[in-house]
Short mmCIF file of C-alpha atoms and ligand atoms in Angstrom, two decimals:
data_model
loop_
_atom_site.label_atom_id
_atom_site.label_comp_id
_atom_site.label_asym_id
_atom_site.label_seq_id
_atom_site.Cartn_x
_atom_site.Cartn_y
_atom_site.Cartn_z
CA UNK G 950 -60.54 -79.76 -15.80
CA UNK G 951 -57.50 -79.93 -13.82
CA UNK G 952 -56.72 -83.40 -12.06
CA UNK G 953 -55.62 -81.65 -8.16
CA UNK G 954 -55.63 -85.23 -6.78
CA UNK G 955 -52.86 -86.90 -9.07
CA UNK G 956 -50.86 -84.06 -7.60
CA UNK G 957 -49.05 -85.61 -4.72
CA UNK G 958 -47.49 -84.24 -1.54
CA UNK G 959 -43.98 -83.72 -1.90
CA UNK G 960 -41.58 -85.62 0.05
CA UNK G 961 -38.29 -82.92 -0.39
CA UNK G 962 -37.82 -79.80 -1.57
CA UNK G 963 -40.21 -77.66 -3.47
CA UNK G 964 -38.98 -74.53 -5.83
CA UNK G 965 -41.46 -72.20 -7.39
CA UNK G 966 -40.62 -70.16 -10.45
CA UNK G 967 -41.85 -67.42 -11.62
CA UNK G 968 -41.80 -65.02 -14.70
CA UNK G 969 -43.77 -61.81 -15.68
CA UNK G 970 -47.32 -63.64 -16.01
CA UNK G 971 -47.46 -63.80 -11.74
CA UNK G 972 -47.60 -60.00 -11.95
CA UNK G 973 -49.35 -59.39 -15.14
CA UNK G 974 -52.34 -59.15 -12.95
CA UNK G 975 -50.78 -57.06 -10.72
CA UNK G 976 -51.02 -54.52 -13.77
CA UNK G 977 -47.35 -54.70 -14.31
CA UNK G 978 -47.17 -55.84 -18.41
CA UNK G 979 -45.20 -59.21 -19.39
CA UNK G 980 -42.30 -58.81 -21.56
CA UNK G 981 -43.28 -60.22 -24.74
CA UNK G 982 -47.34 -59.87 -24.88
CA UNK G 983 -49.12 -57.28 -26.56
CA UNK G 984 -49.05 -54.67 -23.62
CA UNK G 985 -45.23 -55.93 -22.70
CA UNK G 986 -42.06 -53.82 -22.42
CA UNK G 987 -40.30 -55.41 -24.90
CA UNK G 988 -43.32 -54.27 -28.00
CA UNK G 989 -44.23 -50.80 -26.14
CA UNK G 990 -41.04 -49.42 -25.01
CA UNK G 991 -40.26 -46.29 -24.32
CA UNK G 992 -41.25 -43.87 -27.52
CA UNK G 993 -37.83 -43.84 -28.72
CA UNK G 994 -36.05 -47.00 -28.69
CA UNK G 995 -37.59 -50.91 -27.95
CA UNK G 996 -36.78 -52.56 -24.46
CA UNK G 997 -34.20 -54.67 -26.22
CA UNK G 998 -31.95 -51.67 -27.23
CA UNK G 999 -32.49 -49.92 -23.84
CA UNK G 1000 -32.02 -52.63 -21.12
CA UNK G 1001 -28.01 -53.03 -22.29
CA UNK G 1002 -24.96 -52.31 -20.98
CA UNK G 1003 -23.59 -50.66 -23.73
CA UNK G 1004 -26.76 -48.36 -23.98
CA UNK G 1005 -25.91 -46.94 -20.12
CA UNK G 1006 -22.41 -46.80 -21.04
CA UNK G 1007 -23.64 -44.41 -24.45
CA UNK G 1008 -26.22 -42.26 -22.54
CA UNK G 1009 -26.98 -43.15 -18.52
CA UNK G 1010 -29.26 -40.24 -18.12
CA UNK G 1011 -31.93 -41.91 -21.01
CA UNK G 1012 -31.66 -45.43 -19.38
CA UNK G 1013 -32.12 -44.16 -15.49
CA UNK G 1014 -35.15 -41.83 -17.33
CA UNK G 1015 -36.72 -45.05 -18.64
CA UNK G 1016 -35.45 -47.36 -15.33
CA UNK G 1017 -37.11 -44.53 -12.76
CA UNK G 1018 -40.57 -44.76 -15.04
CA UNK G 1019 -40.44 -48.29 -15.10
CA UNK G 1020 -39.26 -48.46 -10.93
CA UNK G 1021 -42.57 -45.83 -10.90
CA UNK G 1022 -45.06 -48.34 -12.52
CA UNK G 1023 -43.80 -51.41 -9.83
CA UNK G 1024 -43.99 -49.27 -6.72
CA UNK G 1025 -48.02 -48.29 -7.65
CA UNK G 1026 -48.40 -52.30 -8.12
CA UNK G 1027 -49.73 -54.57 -5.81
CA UNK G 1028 -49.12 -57.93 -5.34
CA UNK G 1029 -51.83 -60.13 -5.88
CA UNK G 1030 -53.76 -63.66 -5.36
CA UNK G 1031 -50.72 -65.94 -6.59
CA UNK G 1032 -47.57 -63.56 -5.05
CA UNK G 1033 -49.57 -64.15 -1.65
CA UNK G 1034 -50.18 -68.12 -2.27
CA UNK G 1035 -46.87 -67.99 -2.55
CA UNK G 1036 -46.07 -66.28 1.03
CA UNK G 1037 -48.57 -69.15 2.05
CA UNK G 1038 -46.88 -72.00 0.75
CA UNK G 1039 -42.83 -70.87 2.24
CA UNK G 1040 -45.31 -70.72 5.88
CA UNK G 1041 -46.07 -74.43 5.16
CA UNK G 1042 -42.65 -75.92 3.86
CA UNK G 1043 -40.60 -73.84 5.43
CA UNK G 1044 -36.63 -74.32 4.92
CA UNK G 1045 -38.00 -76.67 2.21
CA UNK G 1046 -39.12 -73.95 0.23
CA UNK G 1047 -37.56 -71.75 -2.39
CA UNK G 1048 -39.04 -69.07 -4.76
CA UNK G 1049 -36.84 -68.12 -7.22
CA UNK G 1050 -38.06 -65.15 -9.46
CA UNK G 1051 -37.46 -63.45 -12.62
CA UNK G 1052 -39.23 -60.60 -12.19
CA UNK G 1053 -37.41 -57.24 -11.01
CA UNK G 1054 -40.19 -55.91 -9.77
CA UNK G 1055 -40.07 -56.84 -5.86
CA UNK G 1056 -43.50 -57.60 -5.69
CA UNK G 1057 -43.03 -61.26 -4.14
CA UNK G 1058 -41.06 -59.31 -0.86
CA UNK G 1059 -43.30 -56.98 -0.41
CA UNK G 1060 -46.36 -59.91 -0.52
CA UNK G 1061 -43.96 -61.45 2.29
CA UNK G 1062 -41.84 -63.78 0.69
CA UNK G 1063 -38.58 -63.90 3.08
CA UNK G 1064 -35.70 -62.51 1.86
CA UNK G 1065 -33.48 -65.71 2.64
CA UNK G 1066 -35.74 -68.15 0.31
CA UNK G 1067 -36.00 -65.90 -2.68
CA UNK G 1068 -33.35 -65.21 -5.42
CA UNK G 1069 -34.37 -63.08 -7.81
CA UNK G 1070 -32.08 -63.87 -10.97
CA UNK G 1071 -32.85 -60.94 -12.65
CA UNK G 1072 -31.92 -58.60 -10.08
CA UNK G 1073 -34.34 -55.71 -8.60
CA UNK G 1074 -35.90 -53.23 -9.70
CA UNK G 1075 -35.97 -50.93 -6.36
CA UNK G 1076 -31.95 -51.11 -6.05
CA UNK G 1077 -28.59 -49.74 -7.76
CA UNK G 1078 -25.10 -50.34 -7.76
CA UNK G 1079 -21.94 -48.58 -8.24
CA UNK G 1080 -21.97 -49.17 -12.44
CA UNK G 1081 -17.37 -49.18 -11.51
CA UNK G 1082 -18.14 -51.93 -9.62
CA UNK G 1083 -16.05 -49.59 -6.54
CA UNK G 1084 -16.98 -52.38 -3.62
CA UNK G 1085 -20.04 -49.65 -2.18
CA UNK G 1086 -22.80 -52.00 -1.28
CA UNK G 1087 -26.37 -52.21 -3.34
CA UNK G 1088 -28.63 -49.41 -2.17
CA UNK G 1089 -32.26 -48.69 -2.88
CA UNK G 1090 -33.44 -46.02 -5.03
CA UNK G 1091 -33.87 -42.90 -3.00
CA UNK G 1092 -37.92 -42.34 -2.47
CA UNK G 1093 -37.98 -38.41 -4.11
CA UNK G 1094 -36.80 -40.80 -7.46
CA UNK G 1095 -39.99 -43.03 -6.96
CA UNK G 1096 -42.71 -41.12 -9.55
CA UNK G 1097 -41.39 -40.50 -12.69
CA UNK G 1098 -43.79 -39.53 -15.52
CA UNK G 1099 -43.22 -42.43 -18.94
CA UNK G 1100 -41.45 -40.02 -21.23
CA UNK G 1101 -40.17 -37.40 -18.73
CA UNK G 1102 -35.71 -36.42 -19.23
CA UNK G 1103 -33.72 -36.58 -16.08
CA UNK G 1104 -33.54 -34.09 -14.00
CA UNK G 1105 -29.70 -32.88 -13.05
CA UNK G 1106 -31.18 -33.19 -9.33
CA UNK G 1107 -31.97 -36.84 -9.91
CA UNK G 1108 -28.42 -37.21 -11.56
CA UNK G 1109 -27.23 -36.44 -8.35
CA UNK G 1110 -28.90 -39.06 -6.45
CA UNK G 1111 -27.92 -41.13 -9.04
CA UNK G 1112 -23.69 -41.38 -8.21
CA UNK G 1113 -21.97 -43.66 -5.94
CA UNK G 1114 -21.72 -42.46 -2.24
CA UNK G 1115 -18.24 -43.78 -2.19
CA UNK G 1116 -16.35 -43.17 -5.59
CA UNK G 1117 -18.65 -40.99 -7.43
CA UNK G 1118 -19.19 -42.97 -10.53
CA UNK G 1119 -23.26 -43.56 -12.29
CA UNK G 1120 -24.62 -46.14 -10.48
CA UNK G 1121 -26.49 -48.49 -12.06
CA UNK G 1122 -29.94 -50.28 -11.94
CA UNK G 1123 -29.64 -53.81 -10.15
CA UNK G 1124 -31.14 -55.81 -13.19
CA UNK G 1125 -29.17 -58.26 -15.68
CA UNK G 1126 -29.03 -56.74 -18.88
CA UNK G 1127 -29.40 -58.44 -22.26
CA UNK G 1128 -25.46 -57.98 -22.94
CA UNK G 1129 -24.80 -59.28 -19.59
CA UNK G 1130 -24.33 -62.58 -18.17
CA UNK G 1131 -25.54 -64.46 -15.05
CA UNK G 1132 -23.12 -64.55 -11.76
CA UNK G 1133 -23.46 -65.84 -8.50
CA UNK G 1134 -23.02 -62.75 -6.86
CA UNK G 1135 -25.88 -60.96 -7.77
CA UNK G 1136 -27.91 -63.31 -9.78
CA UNK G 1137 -27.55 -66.54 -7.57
CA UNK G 1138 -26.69 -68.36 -10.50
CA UNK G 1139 -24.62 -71.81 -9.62
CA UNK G 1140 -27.13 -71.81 -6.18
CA UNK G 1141 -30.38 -71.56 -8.40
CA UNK G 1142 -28.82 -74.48 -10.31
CA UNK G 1143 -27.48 -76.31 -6.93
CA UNK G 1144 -31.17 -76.58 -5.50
CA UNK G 1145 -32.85 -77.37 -8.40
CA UNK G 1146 -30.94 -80.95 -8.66
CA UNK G 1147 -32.21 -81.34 -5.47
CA UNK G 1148 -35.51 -80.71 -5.55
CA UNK G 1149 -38.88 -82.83 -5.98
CA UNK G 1150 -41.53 -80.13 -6.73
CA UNK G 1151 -40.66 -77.52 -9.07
CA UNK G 1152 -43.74 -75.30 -9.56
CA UNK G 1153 -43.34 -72.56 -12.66
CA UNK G 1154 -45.78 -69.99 -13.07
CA UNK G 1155 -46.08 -67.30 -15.82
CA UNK G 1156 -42.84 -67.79 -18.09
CA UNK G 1157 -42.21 -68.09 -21.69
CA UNK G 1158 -39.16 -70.04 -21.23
CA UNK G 1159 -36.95 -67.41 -23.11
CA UNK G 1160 -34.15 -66.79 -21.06
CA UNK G 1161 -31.19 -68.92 -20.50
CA UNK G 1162 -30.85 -70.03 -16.45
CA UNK G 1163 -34.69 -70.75 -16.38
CA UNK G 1164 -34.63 -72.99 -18.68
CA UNK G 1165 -31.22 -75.20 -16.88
CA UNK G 1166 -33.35 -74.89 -13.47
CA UNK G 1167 -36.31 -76.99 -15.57
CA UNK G 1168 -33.91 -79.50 -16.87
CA UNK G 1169 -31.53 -80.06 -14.15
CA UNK G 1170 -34.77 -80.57 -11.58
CA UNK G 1171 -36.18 -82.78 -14.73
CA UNK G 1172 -33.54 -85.02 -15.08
CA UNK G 1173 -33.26 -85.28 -11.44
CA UNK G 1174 -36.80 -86.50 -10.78
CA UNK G 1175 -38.36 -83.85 -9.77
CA UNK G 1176 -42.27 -82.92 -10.94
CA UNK G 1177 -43.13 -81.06 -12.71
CA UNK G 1178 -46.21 -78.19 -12.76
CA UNK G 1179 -46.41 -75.39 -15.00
CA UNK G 1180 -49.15 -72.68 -14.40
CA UNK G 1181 -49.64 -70.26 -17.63
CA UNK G 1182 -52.68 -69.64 -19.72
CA UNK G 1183 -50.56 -70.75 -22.82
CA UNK G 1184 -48.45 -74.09 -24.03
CA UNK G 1185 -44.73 -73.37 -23.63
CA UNK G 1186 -41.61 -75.60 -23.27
CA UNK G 1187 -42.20 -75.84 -19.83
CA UNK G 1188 -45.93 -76.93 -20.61
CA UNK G 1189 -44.28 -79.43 -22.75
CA UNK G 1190 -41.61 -80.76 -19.72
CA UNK G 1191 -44.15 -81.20 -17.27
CA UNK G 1192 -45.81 -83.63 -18.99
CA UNK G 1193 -43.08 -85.82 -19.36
CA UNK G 1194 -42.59 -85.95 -15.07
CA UNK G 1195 -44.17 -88.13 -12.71
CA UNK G 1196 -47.30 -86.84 -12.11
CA UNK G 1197 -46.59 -83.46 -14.09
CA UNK G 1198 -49.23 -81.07 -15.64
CA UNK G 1199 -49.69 -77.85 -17.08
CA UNK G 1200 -52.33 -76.35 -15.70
CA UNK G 1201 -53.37 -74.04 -18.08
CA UNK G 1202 -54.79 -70.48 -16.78
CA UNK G 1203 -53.96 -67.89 -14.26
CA UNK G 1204 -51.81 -67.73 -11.57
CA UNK G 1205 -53.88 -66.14 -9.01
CA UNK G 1206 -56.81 -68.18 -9.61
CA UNK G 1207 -55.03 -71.62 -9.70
CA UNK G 1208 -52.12 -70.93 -7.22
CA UNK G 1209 -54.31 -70.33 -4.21
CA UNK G 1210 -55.98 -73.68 -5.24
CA UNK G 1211 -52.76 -75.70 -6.10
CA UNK G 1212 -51.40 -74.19 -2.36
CA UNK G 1213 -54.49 -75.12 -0.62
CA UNK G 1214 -54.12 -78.63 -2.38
CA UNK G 1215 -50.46 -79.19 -1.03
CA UNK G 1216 -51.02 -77.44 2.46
CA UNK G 1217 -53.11 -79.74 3.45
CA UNK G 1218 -51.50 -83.10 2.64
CA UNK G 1219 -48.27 -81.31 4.87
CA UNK G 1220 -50.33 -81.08 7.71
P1 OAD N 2449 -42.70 -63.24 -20.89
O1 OAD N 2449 -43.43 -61.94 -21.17
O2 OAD N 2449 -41.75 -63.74 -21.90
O3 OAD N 2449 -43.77 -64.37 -20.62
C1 OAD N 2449 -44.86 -64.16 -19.74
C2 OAD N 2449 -45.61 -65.47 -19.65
O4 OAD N 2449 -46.66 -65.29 -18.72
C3 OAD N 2449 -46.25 -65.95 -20.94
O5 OAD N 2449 -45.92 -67.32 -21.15
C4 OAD N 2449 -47.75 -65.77 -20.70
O6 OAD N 2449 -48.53 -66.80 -21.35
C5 OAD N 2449 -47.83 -65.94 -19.20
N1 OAD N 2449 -48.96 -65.26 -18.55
C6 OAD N 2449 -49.60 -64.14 -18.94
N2 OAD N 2449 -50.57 -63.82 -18.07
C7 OAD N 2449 -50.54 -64.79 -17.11
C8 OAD N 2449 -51.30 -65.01 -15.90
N3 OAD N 2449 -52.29 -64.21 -15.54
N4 OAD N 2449 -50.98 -66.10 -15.16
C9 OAD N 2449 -49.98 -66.94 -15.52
N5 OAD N 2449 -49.25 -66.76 -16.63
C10 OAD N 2449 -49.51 -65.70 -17.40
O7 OAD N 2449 -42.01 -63.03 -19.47
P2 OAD N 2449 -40.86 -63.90 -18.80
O8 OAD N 2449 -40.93 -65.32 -19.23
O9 OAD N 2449 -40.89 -63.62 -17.35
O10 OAD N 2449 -35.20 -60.90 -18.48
O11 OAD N 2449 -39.58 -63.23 -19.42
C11 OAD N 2449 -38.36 -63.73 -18.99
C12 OAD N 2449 -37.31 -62.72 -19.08
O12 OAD N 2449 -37.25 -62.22 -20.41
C13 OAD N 2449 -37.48 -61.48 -18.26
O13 OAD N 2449 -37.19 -61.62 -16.88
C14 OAD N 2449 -36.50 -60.56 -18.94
C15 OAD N 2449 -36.60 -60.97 -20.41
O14 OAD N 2449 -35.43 -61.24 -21.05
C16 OAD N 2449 -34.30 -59.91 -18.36
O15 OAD N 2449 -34.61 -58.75 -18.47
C17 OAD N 2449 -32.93 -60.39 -18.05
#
């Protein structure tokens, strides 16, 4: 069993973050297990091939059919148990708190997450952008877009809600693509890396460890002392890390069954 009481009250900052295995029981599928996007896909084409720039570039109305099925599946999830801990842990540490997700799928704002302590790396699933980067601001997908069948061709009526207000162009889905690297515009990169050398909690929950900016967030809090906890049913590099912190662990199972508990834990030594 998992040893709560060796986990001690943090004296400075604390960063949670969180991959596809927070919502996986939200009914949204992780990337890379058996149900995921990356091995189901659309019938045509992997996830790989279809989340790329170059794909849009080749054939925008396929990739907005596939992004408005996908932006379908999100909005019918709920957030659950562990997005809600979450909400419950910012109310407790306040301006010492930052969530940073990888997940596009918006569920930790709508659980209640504040907009100023959350950076979503990955972008969001619910928003566009002018794909000629024109300077017209990020806008959300318009609601008669929200319920698109998995399979079903663009409509030339959605094409139209799909151009930029201001220059005319395709927009774009808000998301980092695979052929596409991190900024600090949209995907908060050099501030995701500036907190985490300055935190002393760093709490991750539900990642494989695969992508790039992740994995610098785990070392740079690492190396600067921070513990740390990783929450996922499997081992992973993270799992690994952890170990090696003060007073690290992996606690091995699932997020909405230990967060609330690991929450509850450090809520009350804050008090
Ligand atoms: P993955 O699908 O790679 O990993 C999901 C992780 O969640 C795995 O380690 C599972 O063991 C774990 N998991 C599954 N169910 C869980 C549960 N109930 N509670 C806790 N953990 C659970 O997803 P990510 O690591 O998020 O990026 O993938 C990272 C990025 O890879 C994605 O954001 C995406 C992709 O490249 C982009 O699209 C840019």
């Amino acid at each position: 069993m998992f040893n709560f009481k060796a986990i001690s009250h943090p004296t400075g900052n604390v960063i949670v973050l969180t991959g596809a295995g927070i919502s996986a029981e939200s009914g949204i599928p992780t990337f890379r297990g058996p149900e995921g996007y990356w091995t189901v896909g659309s019938h045509v084409y992997q996830p790989q091939e279809l989340a790329t720039w170059s794909m849009f570039q080749r054939n925008p109305e396929a990739i907005w059919a596939w992004y408005l099925y996908r932006h379908a599946v999100c909005n019918r999830a709920e957030p659950n148990k562990g997005h809600l801990a979450l909400v419950d842990l910012e109310r407790h540490f306040q301006d010492r708190f930052l969530l940073i997700t990888q997940n596009v799928d918006g569920l930790h704002r709508r659980a209640g997450t504040s907009d100023d302590r959350l950076y979503e790396i990955h972008g969001n699933i619910r928003y566009m952008r002018c794909s000629k980067q024109c300077g017209a601001p990020l806008t959300s997908i318009p609601d008669e877009l929200s319920d698109k069948a998995r399979g079903e061709p663009l409509t030339s009526d959605e094409a139209a809600h799909l151009h930029c207000i201001q220059c005319g162009a395709w927009t774009r889905p808000h998301v980092l693509w695979f052929d596409e690297y991190y900024d600090e515009e949209h995907f908060r990169f050099h501030s995701s890396l500036e907190r985490a050398a300055a935190c002393s909690l760093l709490i991750i929950v539900g990642t494989s460890g695969a992508t790039n900016l992740p994995m610098q967030i785990a070392i740079t809090a690492t190396r600067a002392g921070a513990t740390l906890i990783d929450i996922n049913p499997d081992e992973n590099p993270f799992s690994e890390l952890a170990l090696q912190t003060k007073n690290g662990q992996h606690l091995a199972g699932n997020s909405s069954e230990l967060l609330p508990l690991l929450v509850e834990k450090l809520a009350r030594e804050v008090n």
